[in-house]
Coordinates of C-alpha atoms in Angstrom, one line a residue:
Chain A
M1 CA 34.3 -15.8 25.2
A2 CA 34.5 -19.0 23.3
A3 CA 32.3 -19.9 20.3
L4 CA 28.7 -19.5 21.3
R5 CA 27.6 -23.4 20.5
W6 CA 24.2 -23.6 18.9
G7 CA 21.7 -26.8 18.5
I8 CA 19.3 -26.7 15.5
C9 CA 15.9 -27.8 16.4
S10 CA 14.6 -29.3 13.0
A11 CA 16.7 -29.4 9.6
G12 CA 13.8 -28.3 7.7
K13 CA 14.0 -24.6 4.7
V14 CA 14.3 -22.6 7.1
S15 CA 16.5 -23.8 9.5
H16 CA 18.5 -24.9 6.1
D17 CA 18.9 -21.1 6.5
F18 CA 19.2 -20.4 9.3
L19 CA 22.3 -22.2 8.9
V20 CA 23.6 -19.9 5.8
G21 CA 23.4 -17.0 7.6
L22 CA 25.5 -18.8 10.9
K23 CA 28.4 -20.2 8.5
A24 CA 28.3 -16.4 7.5
L25 CA 30.2 -15.2 10.5
P26 CA 33.2 -16.4 12.5
E27 CA 33.8 -20.3 13.6
T28 CA 35.7 -18.3 16.1
S29 CA 32.4 -17.0 17.4
H30 CA 30.3 -19.2 16.6
S31 CA 30.3 -23.2 16.6
I32 CA 27.0 -25.1 15.3
L33 CA 27.1 -28.6 17.1
A34 CA 23.9 -30.6 16.9
V35 CA 20.8 -30.6 14.8
A36 CA 17.7 -32.2 15.9
A37 CA 14.9 -34.1 13.3
R38 CA 11.8 -36.4 14.0
S39 CA 13.5 -38.8 11.9
L40 CA 17.3 -39.1 12.1
E41 CA 17.0 -39.9 8.6
S42 CA 16.5 -36.1 8.0
A43 CA 18.6 -35.0 10.3
Q44 CA 21.4 -37.2 9.4
A45 CA 20.9 -35.6 6.0
F46 CA 21.2 -31.9 6.7
A47 CA 23.9 -32.4 9.0
T48 CA 25.8 -33.9 6.5
K49 CA 25.4 -31.0 4.1
H50 CA 25.7 -28.0 6.3
S51 CA 29.2 -30.7 8.1
I52 CA 27.8 -30.9 11.6
P53 CA 29.1 -33.4 14.0
Q54 CA 25.9 -34.4 15.3
A55 CA 22.8 -35.0 14.2
Y56 CA 19.5 -36.2 16.8
G57 CA 16.9 -38.5 15.6
S58 CA 14.2 -36.0 18.5
Y59 CA 13.8 -32.8 20.1
E60 CA 14.7 -34.3 24.2
E61 CA 17.8 -35.7 22.7
L62 CA 19.1 -32.6 21.6
A63 CA 17.6 -30.8 24.9
K64 CA 19.6 -33.1 27.6
D65 CA 23.0 -31.9 24.7
P66 CA 25.4 -31.0 27.7
Q67 CA 28.0 -29.2 25.0
L68 CA 24.9 -26.5 23.8
D69 CA 24.1 -23.3 24.9
V70 CA 21.4 -22.2 22.6
I71 CA 19.1 -23.8 20.5
Y72 CA 17.8 -22.3 16.9
I73 CA 13.6 -23.4 16.7
G74 CA 13.3 -23.4 13.3
T75 CA 9.8 -25.8 13.1
I76 CA 6.3 -25.3 12.5
T77 CA 4.9 -22.6 14.3
P78 CA 2.7 -25.2 16.5
S79 CA 5.7 -26.7 17.4
H80 CA 7.2 -23.2 18.9
L81 CA 6.0 -23.6 22.6
S82 CA 6.4 -27.1 23.1
C83 CA 9.8 -27.5 21.9
A84 CA 10.7 -24.1 23.8
K85 CA 9.0 -24.7 26.8
M86 CA 11.8 -28.4 26.6
M87 CA 14.9 -26.6 25.5
V88 CA 14.3 -23.3 28.5
E89 CA 13.5 -26.6 30.6
A90 CA 16.8 -27.6 29.9
G91 CA 18.6 -24.4 30.7
K92 CA 19.5 -24.0 26.9
A93 CA 19.2 -20.5 25.3
V94 CA 16.0 -20.1 23.0
L95 CA 16.2 -18.4 19.8
C96 CA 13.0 -19.6 18.0
E97 CA 11.1 -18.3 14.3
K98 CA 8.8 -16.1 14.0
P99 CA 5.5 -15.9 15.4
L100 CA 6.9 -17.3 18.4
T101 CA 3.6 -19.1 19.2
M102 CA 0.2 -19.6 18.0
N103 CA -1.9 -16.8 19.9
S104 CA -0.7 -13.9 22.8
E105 CA -2.0 -16.9 25.7
E106 CA 0.5 -19.2 24.5
T107 CA 3.9 -16.4 23.9
K108 CA 2.8 -15.3 27.7
Q109 CA 2.9 -18.4 29.2
L110 CA 6.3 -19.2 27.1
I111 CA 7.8 -15.5 28.3
A112 CA 6.8 -16.5 32.0
F113 CA 8.2 -20.0 31.5
A114 CA 11.4 -18.4 30.5
R115 CA 11.1 -15.2 32.6
E116 CA 11.1 -18.4 35.7
K117 CA 13.5 -20.2 34.3
N118 CA 15.8 -17.6 33.9
V119 CA 16.8 -18.6 30.1
F120 CA 17.2 -16.6 27.4
L121 CA 14.6 -16.0 25.2
M122 CA 14.2 -14.6 21.5
E123 CA 11.9 -14.3 18.9
A124 CA 13.5 -14.5 15.4
I125 CA 12.7 -11.4 14.1
W126 CA 15.8 -11.2 12.1
M127 CA 14.6 -8.0 10.1
R128 CA 15.0 -5.9 13.2
F129 CA 18.6 -7.0 13.0
F130 CA 19.7 -6.4 10.4
P131 CA 22.3 -2.5 8.9
A132 CA 19.5 -1.1 7.8
M133 CA 16.8 -1.2 10.6
F134 CA 19.6 0.0 13.0
E135 CA 20.4 2.6 10.3
L136 CA 16.6 3.7 9.9
R137 CA 16.3 3.4 14.5
R138 CA 19.4 5.9 14.3
L139 CA 17.7 8.1 11.8
I140 CA 14.0 8.4 13.4
A141 CA 15.6 9.1 17.1
S142 CA 18.4 11.4 15.7
G143 CA 15.2 13.4 14.6
S144 CA 15.8 13.7 11.4
I145 CA 12.6 13.4 9.9
G146 CA 10.7 15.1 12.5
D147 CA 8.2 13.4 14.2
I148 CA 6.6 10.1 12.8
N149 CA 2.9 9.9 12.0
Y150 CA 2.6 7.9 9.0
V151 CA 3.7 4.5 8.6
N152 CA 2.6 2.3 5.4
V153 CA 3.8 -1.2 5.1
S154 CA 2.9 -4.2 2.3
F155 CA 3.6 -8.1 2.3
G156 CA 2.0 -9.5 0.1
F157 CA 2.7 -12.6 -2.1
H158 CA 1.1 -15.0 -4.4
P159 CA 1.0 -18.1 -4.2
K160 CA 0.5 -18.2 -0.9
L161 CA 2.9 -19.6 1.7
G162 CA 0.5 -21.9 3.2
G163 CA -0.6 -20.9 7.0
G164 CA -2.3 -17.5 7.6
A165 CA -1.4 -13.9 6.4
T166 CA -1.6 -12.5 9.9
L167 CA 0.8 -15.3 11.5
D168 CA 3.2 -15.6 8.9
I169 CA 3.9 -12.3 7.0
G170 CA 1.7 -9.9 9.1
V171 CA 4.5 -11.2 11.9
Y172 CA 6.5 -8.5 9.7
A173 CA 4.8 -5.9 9.2
I174 CA 2.8 -5.2 12.8
N175 CA 6.8 -5.8 13.8
F176 CA 8.2 -3.0 11.6
T177 CA 5.2 -0.8 12.5
S178 CA 5.5 -1.9 16.5
M179 CA 9.4 -0.8 16.7
V180 CA 8.8 2.7 14.5
F181 CA 6.5 3.4 17.1
G182 CA 9.1 2.2 20.2
G183 CA 6.8 -0.6 21.1
E184 CA 3.9 2.0 21.7
K185 CA 0.0 -0.1 22.4
P186 CA -1.7 1.3 19.9
E187 CA -5.0 3.5 21.0
K188 CA -7.3 1.3 18.5
I189 CA -7.0 -1.2 15.2
H190 CA -9.1 -1.7 13.0
A191 CA -9.0 -5.1 10.3
E192 CA -11.1 -6.2 7.2
G193 CA -9.7 -9.7 5.5
T194 CA -10.6 -12.5 3.9
L195 CA -10.5 -16.6 4.8
S196 CA -9.7 -19.5 2.9
D197 CA -11.7 -21.9 2.9
E198 CA -9.7 -23.8 5.4
G199 CA -10.7 -20.6 7.8
T200 CA -7.2 -19.1 8.6
D201 CA -6.5 -15.6 6.7
N202 CA -5.9 -14.9 3.6
L203 CA -5.9 -11.4 3.5
A204 CA -5.4 -8.9 6.5
A205 CA -6.4 -4.9 5.4
V206 CA -5.1 -3.6 8.6
T207 CA -5.2 0.4 10.3
I208 CA -3.6 0.9 13.9
T209 CA -3.9 4.1 15.2
Y210 CA -2.2 4.9 17.9
P211 CA -2.6 8.2 20.6
G212 CA -2.2 11.0 18.4
G213 CA -3.7 10.3 15.6
R214 CA -0.3 8.5 14.7
I215 CA -1.4 5.9 12.0
A216 CA -0.5 2.2 10.4
Q217 CA -1.9 1.3 7.7
L218 CA -0.4 -2.6 6.5
S219 CA -1.6 -5.3 3.6
I220 CA -0.9 -8.1 4.7
S221 CA -2.2 -10.8 1.3
I222 CA -0.5 -14.2 0.4
K223 CA -2.8 -13.8 -2.4
A224 CA -1.7 -11.0 -4.1
D225 CA 1.3 -9.4 -5.1
L226 CA 2.4 -6.7 -3.7
P227 CA 4.5 -3.5 -3.3
C228 CA 6.5 -5.3 0.0
E229 CA 7.8 -2.0 1.3
A230 CA 7.5 -0.7 4.0
F231 CA 7.4 3.5 4.3
V232 CA 7.7 6.0 7.7
Y233 CA 6.8 9.4 7.7
G234 CA 7.8 12.0 9.7
T235 CA 7.2 15.5 10.1
K236 CA 10.3 16.9 8.3
G237 CA 10.9 13.7 6.1
Q238 CA 10.2 10.5 4.9
L239 CA 12.5 6.8 4.8
K240 CA 11.2 3.6 3.0
V241 CA 12.8 0.9 3.2
P242 CA 12.2 -0.8 -0.4
K243 CA 11.8 -4.5 -1.3
W244 CA 11.8 -7.1 0.8
F245 CA 11.4 -4.6 4.0
W246 CA 11.3 -7.8 6.5
C247 CA 15.1 -8.5 5.2
P248 CA 16.4 -5.3 3.8
T249 CA 20.1 -4.2 1.9
K250 CA 19.1 -0.5 1.4
L251 CA 17.3 2.2 3.3
E252 CA 15.5 5.5 1.5
T253 CA 16.9 8.6 3.2
P254 CA 15.7 12.2 2.5
E255 CA 19.9 12.3 2.1
G256 CA 20.0 9.5 -0.7
T257 CA 19.9 5.9 -1.1
K258 CA 21.7 3.4 1.1
E259 CA 23.2 0.7 0.0
F260 CA 23.7 -2.7 3.1
P261 CA 25.7 -4.9 1.6
L262 CA 25.1 -8.8 2.5
P263 CA 27.0 -11.3 3.3
K264 CA 27.9 -13.9 0.4
P265 CA 26.0 -17.3 1.4
Y266 CA 27.8 -20.5 1.9
Q267 CA 25.2 -22.3 0.0
P268 CA 21.8 -20.8 -1.4
T269 CA 18.7 -20.4 0.4
N270 CA 14.9 -21.4 0.0
F271 CA 13.8 -17.9 0.7
A272 CA 15.7 -14.5 0.4
N273 CA 18.1 -13.3 1.9
S274 CA 18.7 -15.7 4.5
E275 CA 22.3 -15.2 4.4
G276 CA 21.0 -12.3 6.6
M277 CA 19.8 -14.2 9.5
C278 CA 23.3 -14.0 10.8
Y279 CA 22.3 -10.6 12.2
E280 CA 20.4 -11.6 14.4
A281 CA 22.4 -14.6 15.3
E282 CA 25.0 -12.2 16.3
E283 CA 22.3 -10.3 18.7
V284 CA 22.0 -13.9 20.5
R285 CA 25.8 -13.6 20.7
R286 CA 25.5 -10.5 22.4
C287 CA 23.4 -10.7 24.7
L288 CA 24.5 -13.9 26.2
Q289 CA 27.6 -12.7 26.2
E290 CA 26.8 -9.4 28.7
G291 CA 24.3 -12.5 30.4
K292 CA 21.7 -11.5 29.2
K293 CA 18.3 -13.3 29.5
E294 CA 16.8 -10.5 26.2
S295 CA 17.6 -8.5 23.6
D296 CA 16.7 -4.9 24.1
I297 CA 16.3 -5.0 20.3
M298 CA 13.6 -7.6 20.5
T299 CA 11.5 -7.2 23.6
L300 CA 9.8 -10.2 25.3
N301 CA 7.1 -7.6 26.4
E302 CA 7.1 -6.1 22.2
T303 CA 7.3 -9.6 21.5
Q304 CA 4.2 -9.9 23.3
L305 CA 3.0 -7.1 22.8
V306 CA 2.8 -8.0 18.8
A307 CA 0.3 -11.2 19.4
D308 CA -1.7 -9.2 21.0
I309 CA -2.0 -7.2 18.2
M310 CA -2.2 -10.1 15.8
D311 CA -4.9 -12.3 18.4
D312 CA -6.7 -8.6 17.8
I313 CA -6.7 -8.4 14.0
M314 CA -7.5 -12.3 13.5
K315 CA -10.3 -12.2 15.8
Q316 CA -11.6 -9.1 13.6
L317 CA -11.6 -11.5 10.9
G318 CA -12.8 -14.5 12.5
V319 CA -10.1 -16.4 12.2
I320 CA -11.1 -20.5 13.5
Y321 CA -8.3 -21.1 14.9
F322 CA -7.6 -18.3 16.7
K323 CA -8.3 -18.6 20.6
Chain B
M1 CA -20.7 14.7 -37.5
A2 CA -18.5 18.6 -37.8
A3 CA -15.9 18.8 -35.3
L4 CA -16.5 19.1 -31.9
R5 CA -16.6 23.1 -30.3
W6 CA -15.3 23.5 -27.3
G7 CA -14.8 26.4 -25.0
I8 CA -12.1 26.5 -22.1
C9 CA -13.5 27.7 -18.5
S10 CA -10.0 28.6 -16.7
A11 CA -6.5 29.8 -18.1
G12 CA -4.7 27.6 -15.8
K13 CA -2.3 24.7 -15.3
V14 CA -4.8 21.9 -15.6
S15 CA -6.5 23.8 -18.6
H16 CA -3.1 24.6 -20.1
D17 CA -2.6 20.5 -19.9
F18 CA -6.0 19.6 -21.5
L19 CA -5.2 21.5 -24.2
V20 CA -1.9 19.2 -24.5
G21 CA -4.8 16.2 -24.5
L22 CA -6.8 17.8 -26.9
K23 CA -4.5 19.1 -29.7
A24 CA -3.1 15.5 -30.0
L25 CA -6.8 14.8 -31.4
P26 CA -7.7 15.5 -35.4
E27 CA -8.6 19.2 -35.6
T28 CA -11.2 17.8 -37.9
S29 CA -12.7 16.1 -34.3
H30 CA -11.9 18.6 -32.2
S31 CA -11.4 22.6 -31.8
I32 CA -10.9 24.8 -29.6
L33 CA -12.7 28.3 -30.2
A34 CA -12.2 30.0 -27.0
V35 CA -11.1 30.1 -23.0
A36 CA -11.8 32.3 -20.7
A37 CA -10.1 33.8 -17.5
R38 CA -11.0 35.8 -14.8
S39 CA -8.6 38.5 -16.7
L40 CA -8.7 38.7 -19.7
E41 CA -5.0 39.0 -20.2
S42 CA -4.1 35.4 -18.6
A43 CA -7.3 34.6 -21.4
Q44 CA -5.5 36.2 -24.1
A45 CA -1.9 35.1 -22.9
F46 CA -3.4 31.5 -23.1
A47 CA -5.1 32.1 -25.9
T48 CA -1.1 33.0 -28.1
K49 CA 0.0 29.8 -26.7
H50 CA -2.9 27.7 -27.6
S51 CA -3.8 29.9 -31.1
I52 CA -7.9 29.8 -29.8
P53 CA -9.4 32.1 -31.8
Q54 CA -11.2 33.9 -29.1
A55 CA -10.2 35.0 -25.8
Y56 CA -12.5 36.3 -23.1
G57 CA -12.2 37.9 -19.2
S58 CA -15.4 36.1 -18.1
Y59 CA -16.7 33.0 -17.4
E60 CA -20.3 34.8 -18.7
E61 CA -18.6 35.4 -22.6
L62 CA -17.4 31.9 -22.7
A63 CA -21.6 30.6 -21.6
K64 CA -22.8 32.9 -24.1
D65 CA -20.7 32.4 -26.7
P66 CA -23.1 30.7 -29.5
Q67 CA -20.3 28.8 -31.0
L68 CA -19.8 26.0 -29.1
D69 CA -20.5 22.8 -27.8
V70 CA -19.1 22.1 -25.0
I71 CA -17.5 23.1 -21.9
Y72 CA -13.7 21.8 -20.1
I73 CA -14.5 23.4 -16.5
G74 CA -10.6 23.7 -15.4
T75 CA -11.1 26.2 -12.5
I76 CA -10.2 25.2 -8.9
T77 CA -12.4 22.6 -7.0
P78 CA -14.9 25.4 -5.0
S79 CA -15.8 27.0 -8.4
H80 CA -17.3 24.2 -10.3
L81 CA -20.0 24.2 -9.4
S82 CA -21.5 28.0 -10.3
C83 CA -19.2 27.2 -13.2
A84 CA -21.0 24.6 -14.5
K85 CA -23.9 25.5 -13.7
M86 CA -23.6 28.4 -15.6
M87 CA -22.6 26.5 -19.0
V88 CA -25.5 24.3 -17.8
E89 CA -27.5 27.0 -18.0
A90 CA -26.5 28.5 -21.1
G91 CA -26.9 25.0 -22.6
K92 CA -23.7 23.7 -23.1
A93 CA -22.1 20.4 -22.9
V94 CA -20.3 19.9 -19.8
L95 CA -16.3 18.4 -19.2
C96 CA -15.6 19.3 -15.1
E97 CA -12.8 19.1 -13.5
K98 CA -12.7 16.1 -11.1
P99 CA -13.7 16.2 -8.3
L100 CA -17.0 17.8 -9.6
T101 CA -17.9 19.7 -6.7
M102 CA -16.9 19.7 -3.0
N103 CA -19.1 17.1 -1.5
S104 CA -22.0 15.0 -2.3
E105 CA -25.0 18.0 -2.4
E106 CA -23.1 20.4 -4.5
T107 CA -23.2 17.2 -6.6
K108 CA -26.7 16.4 -6.5
Q109 CA -27.3 19.8 -7.2
L110 CA -25.1 20.3 -10.0
I111 CA -26.2 16.1 -11.4
A112 CA -30.0 17.0 -10.9
F113 CA -29.9 20.6 -12.4
A114 CA -28.0 19.6 -15.8
R115 CA -30.8 16.5 -15.8
E116 CA -32.8 19.0 -15.4
K117 CA -32.0 20.8 -18.4
N118 CA -31.3 17.9 -20.8
V119 CA -27.7 18.6 -20.7
F120 CA -24.1 16.8 -21.4
L121 CA -22.6 16.7 -18.3
M122 CA -19.3 14.5 -17.4
E123 CA -17.0 14.6 -14.7
A124 CA -13.5 14.6 -16.1
I125 CA -12.3 11.6 -13.9
W126 CA -10.2 10.8 -17.5
M127 CA -8.1 8.1 -15.7
R128 CA -11.2 6.0 -17.0
F129 CA -10.5 6.0 -20.6
F130 CA -7.0 5.2 -21.0
P131 CA -7.0 1.8 -22.9
A132 CA -5.2 0.3 -20.1
M133 CA -8.6 1.0 -18.3
F134 CA -10.0 0.0 -21.5
E135 CA -8.2 -3.2 -21.3
L136 CA -8.2 -4.0 -17.4
R137 CA -12.4 -3.6 -17.9
R138 CA -12.2 -6.1 -20.4
L139 CA -10.1 -8.8 -18.5
I140 CA -12.7 -8.3 -15.8
A141 CA -15.5 -9.0 -17.5
S142 CA -14.5 -11.5 -18.8
G143 CA -13.5 -13.6 -16.2
S144 CA -10.3 -14.4 -16.8
I145 CA -9.3 -13.4 -13.0
G146 CA -11.9 -14.9 -11.9
D147 CA -13.9 -13.2 -8.9
I148 CA -12.9 -9.9 -7.6
N149 CA -12.6 -9.5 -3.9
Y150 CA -9.4 -7.5 -3.5
V151 CA -8.5 -4.3 -4.3
N152 CA -5.4 -2.4 -3.2
V153 CA -4.7 1.6 -4.1
S154 CA -1.7 4.0 -2.6
F155 CA -1.5 8.0 -4.1
G156 CA 1.2 9.0 -2.5
F157 CA 3.3 12.8 -3.1
H158 CA 5.6 14.8 -1.3
P159 CA 5.4 17.6 -1.0
K160 CA 1.8 18.3 -1.0
L161 CA -0.1 19.4 -3.9
G162 CA -2.9 21.8 -1.4
G163 CA -6.2 21.1 -1.2
G164 CA -7.2 18.2 0.8
A165 CA -6.0 14.3 -0.2
T166 CA -9.4 12.9 -0.8
L167 CA -11.0 15.6 -2.5
D168 CA -8.0 16.5 -4.4
I169 CA -6.3 13.0 -5.2
G170 CA -8.5 10.0 -3.2
V171 CA -11.3 10.7 -5.7
Y172 CA -8.7 8.9 -8.3
A173 CA -8.8 6.6 -5.8
I174 CA -12.4 5.8 -4.9
N175 CA -13.4 6.3 -8.4
F176 CA -10.8 3.3 -9.6
T177 CA -12.6 0.8 -6.4
S178 CA -15.8 1.7 -7.6
M179 CA -15.0 1.4 -11.6
V180 CA -13.6 -2.5 -10.5
F181 CA -16.5 -2.8 -8.2
G182 CA -19.4 -1.7 -11.2
G183 CA -20.4 1.2 -9.4
E184 CA -21.8 -1.1 -6.2
K185 CA -22.5 0.6 -3.6
P186 CA -19.8 -0.6 0.0
E187 CA -21.2 -1.9 3.0
K188 CA -19.0 -0.3 5.1
I189 CA -17.0 2.7 4.8
H190 CA -13.2 3.2 7.1
A191 CA -10.9 6.1 7.5
E192 CA -8.5 6.9 9.5
G193 CA -6.4 9.8 8.6
T194 CA -4.4 13.5 9.9
L195 CA -5.6 16.5 9.1
S196 CA -3.3 20.2 8.1
D197 CA -3.0 22.3 10.1
E198 CA -5.4 24.6 8.2
G199 CA -8.0 21.6 8.9
T200 CA -8.2 20.1 5.4
D201 CA -7.4 16.1 5.5
N202 CA -3.5 15.1 4.0
L203 CA -3.7 12.2 5.1
A204 CA -6.3 9.0 5.2
A205 CA -5.7 5.5 5.7
V206 CA -9.0 3.8 3.6
T207 CA -10.8 0.1 4.2
I208 CA -14.0 0.2 2.1
T209 CA -15.7 -3.3 1.9
Y210 CA -18.3 -4.6 0.0
P211 CA -21.4 -7.0 -0.3
G212 CA -19.6 -10.9 -0.1
G213 CA -16.4 -9.8 2.3
R214 CA -15.0 -8.4 -1.5
I215 CA -11.7 -5.7 0.1
A216 CA -10.7 -2.8 -0.8
Q217 CA -7.3 -1.2 1.1
L218 CA -6.8 2.4 0.2
S219 CA -3.5 4.7 1.0
I220 CA -4.3 8.5 -0.2
S221 CA -1.6 10.9 1.0
I222 CA -0.2 14.3 0.5
K223 CA 2.9 14.1 3.0
A224 CA 4.3 11.3 1.9
D225 CA 5.6 9.8 -1.6
L226 CA 4.1 6.5 -1.8
P227 CA 3.7 3.4 -4.9
C228 CA 0.8 5.5 -6.6
E229 CA 0.1 1.9 -7.9
A230 CA -2.9 0.5 -7.9
F231 CA -3.3 -4.0 -7.4
V232 CA -6.7 -5.9 -8.6
Y233 CA -7.2 -9.4 -6.8
G234 CA -9.0 -12.2 -8.1
T235 CA -9.7 -15.5 -7.7
K236 CA -7.9 -16.3 -10.8
G237 CA -5.4 -13.9 -11.2
Q238 CA -4.6 -10.3 -10.4
L239 CA -3.5 -7.9 -12.5
K240 CA -1.6 -4.6 -11.4
V241 CA -2.0 -0.6 -12.9
P242 CA 1.7 0.2 -11.7
K243 CA 3.1 3.9 -11.7
W244 CA 1.1 6.2 -11.9
F245 CA -2.5 3.6 -12.2
W246 CA -4.2 7.2 -13.0
C247 CA -2.7 7.7 -16.2
P248 CA -1.1 4.2 -16.7
T249 CA 0.4 3.6 -20.3
K250 CA 0.7 -0.1 -19.0
L251 CA -0.6 -3.1 -17.7
E252 CA 0.6 -5.9 -15.6
T253 CA -1.7 -9.3 -16.1
P254 CA -1.2 -12.8 -16.0
E255 CA -0.3 -13.4 -19.7
G256 CA 2.5 -10.8 -19.1
T257 CA 2.5 -6.6 -19.1
K258 CA 0.9 -4.8 -22.4
E259 CA 2.1 -1.6 -23.3
F260 CA -0.1 1.4 -24.2
P261 CA 1.7 4.6 -25.7
L262 CA 0.5 7.8 -25.2
P263 CA 0.4 10.1 -27.7
K264 CA 3.8 12.7 -28.4
P265 CA 2.4 15.9 -25.9
Y266 CA 3.0 19.0 -28.6
Q267 CA 3.8 20.9 -25.7
P268 CA 5.0 20.5 -22.1
T269 CA 2.9 19.6 -19.2
N270 CA 2.3 20.7 -16.0
F271 CA 1.3 16.8 -14.0
A272 CA 2.4 13.3 -15.4
N273 CA 0.9 11.9 -18.7
S274 CA -1.8 14.7 -19.4
E275 CA -1.4 14.2 -23.0
G276 CA -3.7 11.7 -21.8
M277 CA -6.9 13.7 -21.3
C278 CA -7.4 13.4 -25.3
Y279 CA -9.2 9.7 -24.0
E280 CA -12.3 12.5 -22.4
A281 CA -11.9 14.5 -25.1
E282 CA -12.4 11.4 -27.0
E283 CA -15.6 10.4 -24.9
V284 CA -16.6 13.5 -24.4
R285 CA -17.0 13.9 -28.5
R286 CA -18.2 9.9 -28.8
C287 CA -21.2 10.6 -26.2
L288 CA -22.6 14.0 -28.2
Q289 CA -22.3 12.6 -31.2
E290 CA -24.4 9.9 -30.0
G291 CA -27.0 12.3 -28.4
K292 CA -26.2 11.2 -24.4
K293 CA -26.3 12.6 -21.6
E294 CA -24.0 11.0 -19.7
S295 CA -20.9 9.1 -20.7
D296 CA -21.9 4.9 -19.6
I297 CA -18.4 4.9 -18.7
M298 CA -18.3 7.9 -16.1
T299 CA -21.8 8.1 -14.8
L300 CA -23.7 10.5 -13.2
N301 CA -24.8 7.8 -10.3
E302 CA -21.4 6.6 -10.0
T303 CA -20.4 10.3 -9.7
Q304 CA -22.8 10.9 -6.9
L305 CA -21.5 7.3 -5.7
V306 CA -17.6 8.9 -5.4
A307 CA -18.3 11.8 -4.0
D308 CA -20.8 10.3 -1.1
I309 CA -17.8 8.3 -0.4
M310 CA -15.2 10.8 -0.1
D311 CA -18.5 12.9 2.2
D312 CA -18.8 10.1 4.8
I313 CA -14.4 9.5 4.8
M314 CA -14.4 13.1 5.6
K315 CA -16.5 13.2 7.9
Q316 CA -14.7 10.1 9.4
L317 CA -12.5 12.2 9.4
G318 CA -12.8 15.0 10.9
V319 CA -12.1 17.1 7.9
I320 CA -13.7 21.4 8.7
Y321 CA -14.8 22.4 5.0
F322 CA -17.2 18.9 5.3
K323 CA -21.2 19.3 5.4

């Protein structure tokens, strides 16, 4: 198969980081052909910085570019729905930054739309594609730590990143939990939290109970520094994904610590370990090569489940933009 | 004032560690005169090991020893109530290992009895008397980190210690929380957990809500290794008590990490940092010197409050020995 032909939607920080990830992969597998931003000027600056042949001053032009197979959407979350719909409508496969949309209802709409148009769609939960996470899933599936009955995840940063804790970073903690419990539907969700002056949540203390008394405890904060580790406890032992669990280079197992070094980034990144975005890009390529319309590692059903859980949490916290 | 004259009730591991703490203090302040165990043999072995002049084969003999001012009770938790009552009845001041008793009701009984007899009683929450904790309380009281609205504490060990998670180690996490919130009564407690085959809790995922939306999130496990750190977040900054938060030698503040070295233990201890039990022994001496019947740092009201919270948690978890 020829190289996958990428278009980049938005020239912001996360798109920069995604480019660093893409550039860690062979050009014969991934070619980056175009970038679009709201202003042509910033698209051009981004294109120059990353040697991208085409820059567009609108997302519409990107959608219409016939050279492109797949669009990476790195816009702000409130724009995900409209951008992703536009790209799907144009028949482009879509890798869209997390969270897929602002809420459960929008997520349902977008997934239905992609399925209707028979177009590939994946939420960019890059965490799931790290080699350490493949190993974690392998160890869990092999039964090496027995039956899983407790997960503890913390994601806490200070100063705040902006946005809401649950949507912005809780999405990782919930995804981690859901991944460990194989996408099962929780039995009960309990959340306490605090809101910022703008009415978004800046702290969520969440307990998720799964059938059979299996428990996940999540500490999500954009006002406090927390360990940023994830623990998976089973009846025969435990696994620990050390800081930062959402982009890990290590996995602590009963047999010792396993290391999974990242590729070398060709430019500095804005966020930690972003060169690891290469793994999700490879997953997109693998899926498209196989003619898949969604990933079986980050399924659309699980994206929906996590969106539903986030809605529930934000409702319990009284987040005002929840609808 | 002459040296405080200690009698040691039980020759077990924790009594050994307490002795190591006591021996870190000047003999002119603390003299150790007697030890009692269920068997004279083990009391004698313990006395020899620690150069204690008198060994008794029963707790009754210890209670009757007229030389003693104060008794340290290091027996197993189910014996605390009867031992402490016996010592109080005999007019001895009592420092009793945590948790003070098995449940809220027993705690109420014991506190009432000590008050009726006008005898000093303190639960041995040694954590509260570490220099790092004095500094933590000073920083909170000074307003240096603003209004406190989030506490996150984890205490997790594997393999299990035996006993129940909430009583055995949760008592520290709850005490830490209660200490930070100045002994306030929680508004709401939510606990999920798992039980061992014996019906005791081996995991408690607890969220405690205080008036005004202040939240504490506690992860308590005797089946999973957890970070064993405590975080206090305020509107102006945060404090972190690193591993192990219940016997800390460091405090991370917005101004940097402060170090609080322990005295050198004269013999190896069974549990981490037990030489720091010297601080609670000094508190007992200070209180008795001042004629106090309880500590104003570890008050009996707060011992009761914590016992009430533990009862609530264990009830929610369905612990069978809860009554």
